Amino acid sequence: MPLDALCLSGLVHELSQAAAGAKIDKIYQPGRDEVVLALRSPTQGNVRLLLSANPTHPRPQLTRLSRENPDTPPMFCMLLRKHLAGGRVLSVEQTHLERVVTFTLEALNELGDRVERKLVLEAIGRRSNLLLLDGDGRILDCLRRVDSNLGSGSANQRTLLPGMFYRLPQPQDKLDPTAQDRAALEELLAQAPEEAQADKWLLDTFGGLSPLVCRELAWRAGGSTDVRLNTLGKSGQKKLLDSLEELLESVKEHHVTATMMVKEGKPFDFTFFAPGQYEGSLALEDFSSFSELLDRFYEQREHLERIKQRGQDLIRSVTTARDRTARKIAHQEQELEATQDRERLRELGDILTSNLHQMHRGMGCLRTADFYDPEGAEVDIRLDPLLTPQQNAAKYYKEYNKAKTAQEMLTQQLEKGRRELDYLNSVLENITLAEGEKDLGEIRQELTDTGYLRRPSKAKGREKRVVSKPMEFRSSAGLRISVGKNNTQNDLLTCKQAFKSDIWVHTQKIHGSHVILWTEGGQPDLTSIQEAAQLAAWFSQGRESGKVAVDYTPVKYVKKPGGARPGMVVYTTYETAYVAPDGELARRLRVK
């Protein structure tokens, strides 16, 4: 869900307590839409404040998740460092019932004088933005510059450019529920259409309420999320207003609870209260802070999004090569199918050879008995009028031999093409496992070595080769488990580093990481094997499946064929376990 105004108020209260008075040590911009301030808080020590203006999940929060920063800081990051480095957070405030958060800061200007600066985060969907203002409210710069003359043409489009005075977004044409007394609320409810759904009436009438909150209020009043006002009755309508006032009072008094709804073990939604509308169909998980909840909720989806942004060129190149290979395979399969009738060409050649006396130059067709047909039916054989009878017979034999040779060559080419397609699909899967630029750089090197990417210029070619490390885990019994993030690491783990007695684990018939369970010369326990299999299932294409077949065998039974692509192996004498992918297990066992 987008972060609604009421939920944001609880988050802002939390940030105000942690960040007010904190000193700004460092400023980073790890992504196109996010800025991280490293703070020294008087109450919480060293913390990281994330300001995300991502259109799909904008928010401010304290974060414990590490984010890899680019080698060269973006211009907006350099501007923030110029104006804010060494400064101090004075206050954190939310515009009333709006998804706009203002961080008032104290910093030093070029002359060493203390000046006031403001960072304004507008967490409003696709128009989300982060702006730096001077003490007079003038825009110094922003993540997304907006020129109303070049914008979408909206009448309410604001100009957001350096040098312009900042003004808040146009408020919605809705009522402020906190400004209405009970009599006003009852009057509004009395004037509402009787057939209107309770949640939609709340959503259309009052600002600051999200669809989830409105559905919850309707459920509390009438026992259903789609109950209509005319079916509530007097008691139900009274309960609806009581619930609304109670919810607003809890926000005002900061009596809120960071709650995440979990569906089938995966984060589904979050809010600031324990919703009853799902009636047990979703699990509820409480967190000690909204920042902790948001880290958990957005960890996986933001990781995939960052990798997609940074590895867009890789994804595009590999996808193009994969699609080209798939089209080539489809075309070769059609050609191979056409060669299946080659025996008929030889038979027609035999029939023509035995009937040369009936043929003469200039004939276009010969009708004769087919001695290959069990019933001896007649057959029409096309002839080339420009060829002699002997040449027409030889033509059919030639086409037969050509089809026979084509079948042999096409079979070899199809086997090679399918291996190529298998390899490219594995690279695409590896890109999703990349955790930063080093991992992507290693995949780039692999694709360059295999000929899918051009080699860099001589100047760049002298750069050191990127070397990243596999993911490391520790089983419940204390055994080390290594998981390769790309084919280069898979080869290194399986073919060079692992001992013959260590256990190699991999998903059956689908792409995934090579997993090594280090036995340290002993016999691994079943729990460690089970956990290694679950990790192999999680870091594979079967992550979204309920059950995944995972093969495991000692490394001595795993071989790399000569000339095979990176990460491609064959194995024998294995056992198979059927396990459920478990992301929570991966988080718990991960060695940081």
XYZ file of C-alpha atoms in Angstrom, residues 199-583:
385
model
C -16.013 2.761 2.937
C -16.371 4.668 -0.356
C -18.321 7.453 1.356
C -15.558 7.831 3.934
C -12.875 7.806 1.245
C -14.630 10.375 -0.939
C -15.573 12.685 1.942
C -12.505 12.889 4.163
C -8.855 13.485 3.411
C -6.013 11.520 4.980
C -7.920 8.201 5.057
C -6.611 5.331 2.964
C -8.854 2.660 1.381
C -7.621 0.148 3.979
C -8.606 2.449 6.854
C -12.029 3.114 5.322
C -12.683 -0.598 4.830
C -11.694 -1.236 8.444
C -14.104 1.415 9.737
C -16.920 -0.067 7.625
C -16.121 -3.567 8.919
C -16.137 -2.403 12.543
C -19.510 -0.741 12.037
C -21.322 -3.400 10.031
C -19.231 -6.569 10.045
C -18.460 -6.277 6.322
C -16.102 -4.166 4.230
C -18.747 -3.520 1.533
C -21.677 -2.671 3.817
C -23.956 0.143 2.621
C -25.066 3.079 4.754
C -28.781 2.252 4.566
C -28.159 -1.236 5.980
C -26.169 0.014 8.951
C -29.132 1.556 10.739
C -28.852 4.149 13.482
C -26.735 1.967 15.746
C -24.395 0.991 12.899
C -23.953 4.604 11.763
C -23.214 5.633 15.345
C -20.653 2.856 15.556
C -19.097 4.048 12.288
C -18.567 7.569 13.651
C -17.384 6.222 17.011
C -14.775 4.106 15.220
C -13.642 7.075 13.129
C -13.214 9.309 16.191
C -11.470 6.535 18.105
C -9.013 5.946 15.263
C -8.231 9.654 14.856
C -7.733 10.012 18.605
C -5.268 7.099 18.644
C -3.244 8.816 15.909
C -3.366 12.143 17.717
C -2.140 10.568 20.962
C 0.430 8.442 19.060
C -1.126 5.240 20.361
C -0.341 3.353 17.166
C 1.234 -0.035 16.433
C 3.385 -0.834 13.407
C 1.542 -3.850 12.019
C 2.304 -5.895 8.913
C -0.133 -8.266 7.244
C 1.506 -11.468 6.016
C -0.014 -13.649 3.292
C 1.433 -17.119 2.705
C 4.603 -16.125 4.518
C 5.168 -12.971 2.428
C 4.624 -9.312 3.390
C 1.248 -8.238 1.996
C 0.395 -4.839 3.497
C 1.017 -2.683 6.557
C -0.774 -0.119 8.681
C -0.780 1.489 12.141
C -3.402 -0.709 13.870
C -4.398 -4.367 14.052
C -7.013 -4.751 11.274
C -9.914 -7.119 11.842
C -11.383 -6.959 8.348
C -9.358 -9.975 7.128
C -10.920 -12.158 9.825
C -7.901 -14.409 10.223
C -7.166 -14.937 6.530
C -3.910 -12.985 6.933
C -1.340 -13.273 9.700
C -0.546 -10.099 11.655
C 2.978 -9.268 12.765
C 3.749 -6.354 15.114
C 7.043 -4.448 15.024
C 8.724 -2.285 17.604
C 8.999 0.585 15.110
C 7.677 1.627 11.695
C 11.243 1.810 10.384
C 11.860 -1.835 11.265
C 8.585 -2.776 9.568
C 9.434 -0.839 6.396
C 12.878 -2.434 6.187
C 11.256 -5.851 6.273
C 8.391 -4.946 3.944
C 10.466 -3.350 1.169
C 13.736 -5.285 1.491
C 13.155 -7.841 -1.272
C 11.161 -5.722 -3.736
C 13.555 -2.765 -3.517
C 16.544 -5.046 -3.930
C 15.100 -6.392 -7.182
C 14.257 -2.879 -8.334
C 17.775 -1.551 -7.657
C 19.329 -4.478 -9.488
C 16.957 -3.924 -12.396
C 17.975 -0.267 -12.595
C 21.712 -0.891 -12.327
C 21.741 -4.020 -14.462
C 19.367 -2.781 -17.136
C 22.061 -2.983 -19.812
C 22.877 -6.553 -18.798
C 19.235 -7.603 -18.728
C 18.665 -6.040 -22.148
C 21.743 -7.685 -23.708
C 21.072 -11.125 -22.246
C 17.341 -10.979 -23.042
C 18.110 -10.031 -26.655
C 20.583 -12.912 -26.979
C 18.152 -15.328 -25.322
C 15.245 -14.336 -27.565
C 17.458 -14.594 -30.655
C 18.595 -18.066 -29.580
C 15.003 -19.132 -28.879
C 13.890 -17.984 -32.343
C 16.809 -19.828 -33.927
C 15.892 -23.010 -32.052
C 12.249 -22.740 -33.160
C 13.331 -22.306 -36.798
C 15.733 -25.262 -36.598
C 13.033 -27.445 -35.046
C 10.779 -26.675 -38.033
C 13.587 -27.574 -40.420
C 14.254 -30.783 -38.513
C 10.585 -31.663 -38.675
C 10.717 -31.236 -42.467
C 13.533 -33.796 -42.711
C 11.433 -36.526 -41.103
C 9.898 -37.384 -44.516
C 13.275 -37.887 -46.203
C 12.723 -41.658 -46.615
C 9.871 -40.849 -48.937
C 12.301 -38.953 -51.195
C 14.465 -42.070 -51.495
C 11.398 -44.192 -52.257
C 10.294 -41.807 -55.023
C 13.810 -41.943 -56.458
C 13.611 -45.761 -56.519
C 10.210 -45.646 -58.244
C 11.524 -43.250 -60.903
C 14.624 -45.407 -61.483
C 12.468 -48.494 -62.109
C 10.245 -46.543 -64.518
C 12.850 -44.747 -66.644
C 11.412 -46.431 -69.756
C 8.090 -44.616 -69.220
C 9.694 -41.175 -68.939
C 11.046 -38.654 -71.426
C 12.403 -35.133 -71.278
C 9.626 -32.550 -71.023
C 7.317 -34.578 -68.774
C 5.927 -32.689 -65.771
C 4.483 -35.636 -63.863
C 4.688 -39.432 -63.859
C 1.725 -41.518 -62.668
C 2.736 -45.072 -61.855
C 2.298 -47.845 -59.283
C 3.873 -47.277 -55.855
C 5.539 -50.591 -55.034
C 6.253 -49.312 -51.516
C 2.507 -49.065 -50.843
C 1.159 -52.338 -49.344
C -1.934 -52.032 -51.527
C 0.011 -51.046 -54.656
C -1.818 -47.745 -55.135
C -0.737 -45.362 -57.850
C 1.294 -42.253 -57.110
C 1.868 -38.957 -58.966
C 5.520 -37.924 -58.962
C 6.434 -34.382 -59.978
C 9.169 -34.071 -62.577
C 11.295 -31.218 -63.876
C 10.524 -30.905 -67.632
C 14.017 -29.539 -68.283
C 15.753 -32.641 -66.873
C 16.235 -36.109 -68.310
C 14.592 -39.118 -66.630
C 17.912 -40.115 -65.028
C 18.473 -36.546 -63.779
C 14.980 -36.438 -62.233
C 15.649 -39.676 -60.331
C 19.068 -38.384 -59.225
C 17.420 -35.165 -58.006
C 15.239 -37.107 -55.527
C 18.263 -39.054 -54.271
C 20.162 -35.804 -53.836
C 17.334 -34.242 -51.839
C 17.202 -37.392 -49.696
C 20.923 -37.209 -48.921
C 20.628 -33.484 -48.250
C 17.783 -34.065 -45.761
C 19.752 -36.868 -44.095
C 22.790 -34.620 -43.649
C 20.540 -31.756 -42.489
C 19.042 -33.962 -39.787
C 22.468 -34.795 -38.389
C 23.621 -31.170 -38.451
C 20.341 -29.793 -37.096
C 20.355 -32.298 -34.230
C 23.826 -31.105 -33.245
C 22.899 -27.442 -33.650
C 19.711 -27.873 -31.609
C 21.616 -29.520 -28.764
C 24.120 -26.670 -28.813
C 21.356 -24.052 -29.025
C 19.442 -25.530 -26.109
C 22.590 -25.493 -23.978
C 23.067 -21.874 -25.006
C 19.482 -21.005 -24.088
C 19.869 -22.809 -20.776
C 23.008 -20.811 -20.021
C 21.429 -17.437 -20.899
C 18.413 -18.177 -18.705
C 20.790 -18.991 -15.855
C 22.522 -15.615 -16.339
C 19.168 -13.807 -16.133
C 18.471 -15.656 -12.889
C 21.923 -14.703 -11.599
C 21.248 -11.015 -12.245
C 18.340 -11.141 -9.782
C 20.724 -12.511 -7.120
C 23.244 -9.696 -7.563
C 23.561 -7.624 -4.398
C 25.516 -4.711 -5.804
C 27.728 -3.317 -8.512
C 30.520 -5.825 -7.790
C 28.224 -8.754 -8.502
C 26.936 -7.107 -11.676
C 30.528 -6.354 -12.701
C 31.422 -10.022 -12.334
C 28.483 -10.996 -14.542
C 29.604 -8.393 -17.105
C 33.057 -9.959 -17.121
C 31.543 -13.408 -17.598
C 29.432 -12.216 -20.543
C 32.471 -10.494 -22.046
C 34.565 -13.650 -21.703
C 31.817 -15.719 -23.352
C 31.447 -13.243 -26.220
C 28.019 -11.783 -25.453
C 29.371 -8.332 -24.615
C 32.066 -6.379 -26.378
C 35.389 -6.056 -24.646
C 36.036 -2.583 -23.195
C 38.539 -0.199 -24.733
C 42.229 -0.674 -23.975
C 42.163 1.971 -21.251
C 39.262 0.299 -19.488
C 40.649 -3.141 -20.175
C 43.541 -2.439 -17.828
C 41.131 -2.146 -14.900
C 41.291 -4.888 -12.256
C 38.873 -7.751 -12.642
C 35.963 -7.543 -10.238
C 35.893 -10.338 -7.671
C 32.886 -10.694 -5.382
C 32.211 -13.347 -2.774
C 29.437 -15.946 -2.579
C 26.695 -15.578 0.008
C 27.585 -17.226 3.283
C 25.192 -18.956 5.694
C 25.534 -21.010 8.856
C 23.228 -23.981 9.445
C 21.470 -24.547 12.765
C 24.128 -27.150 13.553
C 26.912 -24.669 12.805
C 27.976 -25.975 9.376
C 29.000 -23.429 6.760
C 26.833 -23.124 3.640
C 27.993 -21.162 0.560
C 25.632 -19.999 -2.195
C 26.945 -18.772 -5.559
C 25.429 -15.556 -6.917
C 26.563 -16.055 -10.530
C 28.044 -18.691 -12.817
C 31.614 -17.617 -12.114
C 31.095 -18.119 -8.400
C 29.254 -21.398 -9.056
C 32.247 -22.726 -10.998
C 34.660 -21.536 -8.333
C 32.694 -23.126 -5.497
C 31.948 -26.455 -7.162
C 35.025 -27.104 -9.276
C 37.847 -25.491 -7.300
C 37.062 -24.730 -3.681
C 34.806 -27.562 -2.466
C 36.325 -30.859 -1.312
C 35.086 -34.126 -2.761
C 33.367 -34.992 0.531
C 31.407 -31.707 0.709
C 27.759 -31.782 -0.347
C 26.691 -30.108 -3.603
C 23.048 -28.977 -3.660
C 21.026 -27.703 -6.655
C 17.412 -27.480 -7.768
C 16.309 -30.219 -10.148
C 15.777 -29.219 -13.806
C 15.441 -25.493 -13.086
C 17.989 -22.707 -12.863
C 19.421 -21.794 -9.499
C 22.554 -21.231 -7.482
C 25.145 -23.879 -6.706
C 25.021 -24.502 -2.961
C 27.904 -26.111 -1.087
C 27.405 -27.605 2.388
C 30.896 -27.756 3.890
C 31.111 -30.992 5.863
C 34.616 -30.357 7.271
C 35.424 -34.038 6.726
C 32.492 -35.282 8.776
C 29.002 -36.587 8.118
C 26.476 -33.722 7.789
C 23.300 -33.864 9.857
C 19.911 -34.102 8.152
C 18.855 -30.656 9.419
C 21.844 -29.000 7.731
C 21.091 -30.826 4.464
C 17.458 -29.755 4.728
C 18.434 -26.121 5.304
C 20.930 -26.198 2.415
C 18.159 -27.580 0.174
C 15.778 -24.820 1.271
C 18.423 -22.210 0.455
C 18.931 -23.797 -2.984
C 15.162 -23.614 -3.549
C 14.985 -19.982 -2.391
C 17.852 -18.869 -4.642
C 16.361 -20.409 -7.783
C 13.585 -19.976 -10.318
C 11.361 -22.022 -8.010
C 11.295 -19.350 -5.308
C 7.565 -18.725 -5.768
C 6.654 -22.440 -5.785
C 5.161 -24.367 -2.907
C 7.508 -27.345 -3.174
C 10.757 -27.630 -5.134
C 12.726 -30.769 -6.033
C 16.339 -30.295 -4.904
C 19.142 -32.770 -5.715
C 22.141 -33.228 -3.430
C 25.262 -35.337 -3.788
C 28.923 -35.346 -2.724
C 31.028 -33.014 -4.882
C 33.017 -35.992 -6.223
C 29.986 -36.939 -8.345
C 29.743 -33.495 -9.964
C 31.721 -32.922 -13.187
C 32.111 -30.039 -15.597
C 32.055 -31.197 -19.259
C 34.884 -29.984 -21.462
C 34.023 -26.726 -23.210
C 30.861 -26.182 -21.147
C 29.692 -22.670 -20.320
C 30.369 -21.273 -16.819
C 28.152 -22.852 -14.188
C 27.152 -25.832 -16.359
C 27.836 -29.236 -14.743
C 26.599 -32.827 -14.841
C 26.178 -35.092 -11.819
C 25.328 -38.678 -10.890
C 24.500 -40.777 -7.798
C 22.297 -38.169 -6.164
C 19.347 -38.002 -3.788
C 16.347 -35.708 -4.054
C 14.569 -33.708 -1.354
C 11.282 -31.853 -1.814
C 11.371 -28.635 0.181
C 9.558 -25.299 0.429
C 11.594 -22.159 -0.361
C 12.007 -20.164 2.851
C 13.093 -16.531 2.684
